[in-house]
């Protein structure tokens, strides 16, 4: 079993839709949670960084962490074609050196 | 401000050869991490260096090695290349000042193809 599970998609939605991306993790020691966006043939770009359970909002993006169920989500409101990319969830244990990534979900927003 | 830079952008090698990839971190950052991303998968941790010392190593064979220089730039070396080493190699930079949970910022990557 992978430490972080993420549905690879692909996910295709119309412009303006609300997008929900999700990951589950198995190790309760994971304490920090991130979402990265990766355009084709580019490096990952940090979108959101959260520590505790609850919601964190930044513009059209909301990250949600539920540590009790080991579930993390990213919501994108008013989705745009420019949001089309692969979204990677990642987590890390405090004191550890490595980010542990999910497989990534490939998202396409259709005009 | 310049972000993380990596060179070269693309590289084609044949099996058995050796390759060196280079990374320059964000100015002021002292920690560099290397990740391998195979097509269709998330990045996998290879190494982290801080102040020229190896801080962590992932589950990769000894064919993979790295080092960090006094200016905090880093090199990743892979010997005896295998077809399975074909991947996007990502370098990530972090400040290193607040411990191990610093935010990591990624470079554009080096795409290595092994024929």
Short mmCIF file of C-alpha atoms in Angstrom, two decimals:
data_model
loop_
_atom_site.label_atom_id
_atom_site.label_comp_id
_atom_site.label_asym_id
_atom_site.label_seq_id
_atom_site.Cartn_x
_atom_site.Cartn_y
_atom_site.Cartn_z
CA UNK A 1 0.00 0.00 0.00
CA UNK A 2 1.30 3.44 -0.94
CA UNK A 3 1.74 5.96 1.86
CA UNK A 4 -0.31 8.52 -0.07
CA UNK A 5 -3.09 7.46 -2.43
CA UNK A 6 -4.42 9.77 -5.12
CA UNK A 7 -6.78 9.01 -7.98
CA UNK A 8 -4.77 9.69 -11.16
CA UNK A 9 -7.87 10.61 -13.16
CA UNK A 10 -7.97 11.99 -15.75
CA UNK A 11 -10.63 14.44 -14.60
CA UNK A 12 -12.35 16.67 -17.15
CA UNK A 13 -14.83 19.41 -16.16
CA UNK A 14 -16.40 22.44 -17.87
CA UNK A 15 -15.10 25.95 -17.24
CA UNK A 16 -16.62 27.53 -14.14
CA UNK A 17 -17.24 24.23 -12.35
CA UNK A 18 -16.11 23.50 -8.80
CA UNK A 19 -13.33 20.92 -8.80
CA UNK A 20 -12.66 18.56 -5.91
CA UNK A 21 -9.33 16.73 -5.70
CA UNK A 22 -8.61 14.25 -2.93
CA UNK A 23 -5.90 12.18 -1.31
CA UNK A 24 -5.75 9.71 1.54
CA UNK A 25 -2.70 8.81 3.60
CA UNK A 26 -1.87 5.94 5.87
CA UNK A 27 0.70 7.28 8.35
CA UNK A 28 -0.76 9.30 11.21
CA UNK A 29 2.71 10.80 11.77
CA UNK A 30 2.29 12.99 8.69
CA UNK A 31 1.81 16.52 9.98
CA UNK A 32 2.23 18.94 7.09
CA UNK A 33 0.22 18.82 3.89
CA UNK A 34 0.78 20.48 0.56
CA UNK A 35 -0.78 20.76 -2.86
CA UNK A 36 1.44 21.31 -5.86
CA UNK A 37 0.36 22.12 -9.43
CA UNK A 38 2.46 20.77 -12.27
CA UNK A 39 2.06 21.85 -15.85
CA UNK A 40 3.19 19.48 -18.58
CA UNK A 41 6.97 19.04 -18.62
CA UNK A 42 7.46 21.60 -15.83
CA UNK A 43 8.42 21.38 -12.17
CA UNK A 44 5.77 21.31 -9.42
CA UNK A 45 4.58 24.71 -8.16
CA UNK A 46 3.44 25.05 -4.54
CA UNK A 47 -0.24 26.04 -4.26
CA UNK A 48 -1.20 25.42 -0.63
CA UNK A 49 0.59 24.48 2.60
CA UNK A 50 -1.36 23.46 5.70
CA UNK A 51 -0.52 22.05 9.11
CA UNK A 52 -3.62 21.47 11.15
CA UNK A 53 -7.00 19.97 10.42
CA UNK A 54 -9.48 22.39 8.93
CA UNK A 55 -9.71 24.65 5.91
CA UNK A 56 -7.27 27.09 4.38
CA UNK A 57 -8.40 29.42 1.61
CA UNK A 58 -6.33 31.30 -0.98
CA UNK A 59 -8.31 32.98 -3.72
CA UNK A 60 -10.18 30.36 -5.70
CA UNK A 61 -8.38 27.52 -3.91
CA UNK A 62 -9.35 25.88 -0.61
CA UNK A 63 -7.31 23.15 1.05
CA UNK A 64 -9.01 20.92 3.59
CA UNK A 65 -7.34 18.48 6.00
CA UNK A 66 -9.15 15.90 8.12
CA UNK A 67 -6.51 14.15 10.24
CA UNK A 68 -9.07 11.91 11.94
CA UNK A 69 -9.89 10.23 8.63
CA UNK A 70 -6.46 10.84 7.04
CA UNK A 71 -8.07 12.68 4.14
CA UNK A 72 -6.94 15.82 2.35
CA UNK A 73 -8.76 17.78 -0.33
CA UNK A 74 -8.26 20.68 -2.68
CA UNK A 75 -11.24 22.61 -4.02
CA UNK A 76 -11.00 24.93 -7.01
CA UNK A 77 -13.87 27.39 -7.48
CA UNK A 78 -14.75 29.04 -10.79
CA UNK A 79 -12.31 26.77 -12.60
CA UNK A 80 -10.45 28.21 -15.60
CA UNK A 81 -8.79 26.55 -18.61
CA UNK A 82 -5.48 27.77 -17.17
CA UNK A 83 -6.09 25.48 -14.18
CA UNK A 84 -5.58 22.49 -16.49
CA UNK A 85 -2.58 20.67 -15.02
CA UNK A 86 -1.60 17.74 -12.82
CA UNK A 87 -2.27 18.32 -9.13
CA UNK A 88 -0.04 16.57 -6.63
CA UNK A 89 -0.78 16.17 -2.95
CA UNK A 90 2.24 15.82 -0.67
CA UNK A 91 2.90 15.36 2.99
CA UNK A 92 5.85 15.24 5.38
CA UNK A 93 6.62 14.13 8.91
CA UNK A 94 8.07 16.79 11.17
CA UNK A 95 11.77 16.06 11.50
CA UNK A 96 11.91 14.03 8.29
CA UNK A 97 13.66 15.08 5.15
CA UNK A 98 11.44 13.83 2.37
CA UNK A 99 8.16 14.92 0.88
CA UNK A 100 5.88 11.97 0.15
CA UNK A 101 3.75 12.56 -2.92
CA UNK A 102 0.59 11.09 -4.30
CA UNK A 103 0.50 9.91 -7.90
CA UNK A 104 -1.05 13.15 -9.10
CA UNK A 105 -4.46 13.85 -10.68
CA UNK A 106 -4.52 15.10 -14.24
CA UNK A 107 -7.18 17.82 -14.56
CA UNK A 108 -8.56 19.37 -17.74
CA UNK A 109 -10.89 22.40 -17.70
CA UNK A 110 -12.85 22.63 -20.93
CA UNK A 111 -13.80 26.11 -22.25
CA UNK B 1 14.13 36.92 -7.89
CA UNK B 2 15.45 33.87 -9.69
CA UNK B 3 13.91 30.59 -8.68
CA UNK B 4 15.56 27.21 -8.63
CA UNK B 5 17.55 26.60 -11.78
CA UNK B 6 18.58 23.23 -13.21
CA UNK B 7 20.80 22.19 -16.07
CA UNK B 8 20.69 20.72 -18.56
CA UNK B 9 17.03 20.83 -19.57
CA UNK B 10 17.15 17.60 -21.51
CA UNK B 11 19.68 14.81 -21.71
CA UNK B 12 19.89 11.62 -23.73
CA UNK B 13 22.26 8.88 -22.64
CA UNK B 14 22.76 5.20 -23.39
CA UNK B 15 22.71 2.32 -20.93
CA UNK B 16 25.86 2.03 -18.83
CA UNK B 17 26.84 5.67 -19.17
CA UNK B 18 27.15 8.16 -16.34
CA UNK B 19 25.31 11.48 -15.98
CA UNK B 20 25.68 14.61 -13.85
CA UNK B 21 22.76 16.95 -13.22
CA UNK B 22 23.14 20.40 -11.70
CA UNK B 23 20.98 22.59 -9.49
CA UNK B 24 21.24 26.11 -8.14
CA UNK B 25 18.91 26.90 -5.21
CA UNK B 26 17.00 30.08 -4.53
CA UNK B 27 19.31 32.78 -3.23
CA UNK B 28 19.60 32.47 0.55
CA UNK B 29 18.43 28.86 0.64
CA UNK B 30 20.87 26.40 2.16
CA UNK B 31 19.09 23.09 1.59
CA UNK B 32 18.70 21.17 -1.67
CA UNK B 33 16.66 18.03 -2.26
CA UNK B 34 16.58 15.76 -5.32
CA UNK B 35 13.54 13.85 -6.55
CA UNK B 36 12.93 11.44 -9.41
CA UNK B 37 9.60 11.63 -11.23
CA UNK B 38 8.79 8.79 -13.59
CA UNK B 39 6.11 9.58 -16.18
CA UNK B 40 2.65 9.32 -14.67
CA UNK B 41 3.90 9.11 -11.08
CA UNK B 42 4.55 11.53 -8.25
CA UNK B 43 8.12 12.57 -7.39
CA UNK B 44 10.19 10.14 -5.30
CA UNK B 45 12.75 11.45 -2.81
CA UNK B 46 16.39 10.69 -3.59
CA UNK B 47 18.57 12.95 -1.37
CA UNK B 48 18.56 16.04 0.77
CA UNK B 49 21.65 18.12 1.51
CA UNK B 50 22.08 20.93 4.00
CA UNK B 51 25.29 22.87 4.51
CA UNK B 52 27.15 20.33 2.34
CA UNK B 53 26.08 17.42 4.53
CA UNK B 54 23.70 14.64 3.48
CA UNK B 55 20.62 14.97 5.65
CA UNK B 56 18.50 12.22 4.16
CA UNK B 57 18.52 9.51 1.52
CA UNK B 58 15.65 7.73 -0.16
CA UNK B 59 15.40 4.15 -1.34
CA UNK B 60 17.71 4.41 -4.34
CA UNK B 61 20.76 2.27 -5.21
CA UNK B 62 24.33 3.36 -4.65
CA UNK B 63 24.57 4.24 -8.34
CA UNK B 64 22.96 7.51 -7.25
CA UNK B 65 25.15 10.03 -5.45
CA UNK B 66 25.08 13.74 -4.83
CA UNK B 67 27.03 16.56 -3.30
CA UNK B 68 26.52 20.17 -2.31
CA UNK B 69 29.04 22.93 -2.83
CA UNK B 70 29.97 25.89 -0.58
CA UNK B 71 27.69 28.15 -2.66
CA UNK B 72 24.83 25.68 -1.89
CA UNK B 73 24.50 24.50 -5.49
CA UNK B 74 24.31 20.76 -5.93
CA UNK B 75 25.06 17.95 -8.35
CA UNK B 76 23.32 14.61 -8.73
CA UNK B 77 25.35 11.82 -10.31
CA UNK B 78 23.97 8.58 -11.65
CA UNK B 79 26.36 5.82 -12.73
CA UNK B 80 25.77 2.74 -14.88
CA UNK B 81 22.52 4.10 -16.28
CA UNK B 82 19.59 1.74 -16.74
CA UNK B 83 16.55 2.17 -18.96
CA UNK B 84 14.49 2.59 -15.77
CA UNK B 85 16.45 5.70 -14.84
CA UNK B 86 14.60 7.60 -17.57
CA UNK B 87 12.64 10.25 -15.68
CA UNK B 88 12.30 13.92 -14.82
CA UNK B 89 14.85 14.77 -12.12
CA UNK B 90 13.69 17.57 -9.90
CA UNK B 91 15.68 19.74 -7.56
CA UNK B 92 13.94 21.45 -4.65
CA UNK B 93 15.28 24.31 -2.58
CA UNK B 94 14.39 25.22 0.99
CA UNK B 95 15.74 27.72 3.46
CA UNK B 96 16.89 25.16 5.99
CA UNK B 97 16.62 27.70 8.81
CA UNK B 98 13.57 26.30 10.59
CA UNK B 99 14.30 22.65 10.56
CA UNK B 100 13.13 19.87 8.35
CA UNK B 101 9.65 21.11 7.54
CA UNK B 102 10.60 24.08 5.41
CA UNK B 103 8.60 24.67 2.26
CA UNK B 104 10.34 23.12 -0.74
CA UNK B 105 10.35 25.01 -4.02
CA UNK B 106 10.98 23.02 -7.17
CA UNK B 107 12.99 23.77 -10.26
CA UNK B 108 11.86 22.97 -13.81
CA UNK B 109 13.65 19.63 -13.81
CA UNK B 110 16.06 17.80 -16.09
CA UNK B 111 14.47 15.26 -18.38
CA UNK B 112 16.78 12.26 -18.73
CA UNK B 113 16.19 9.68 -21.43
CA UNK B 114 18.23 6.47 -21.34
CA UNK B 115 18.33 4.49 -24.59
#
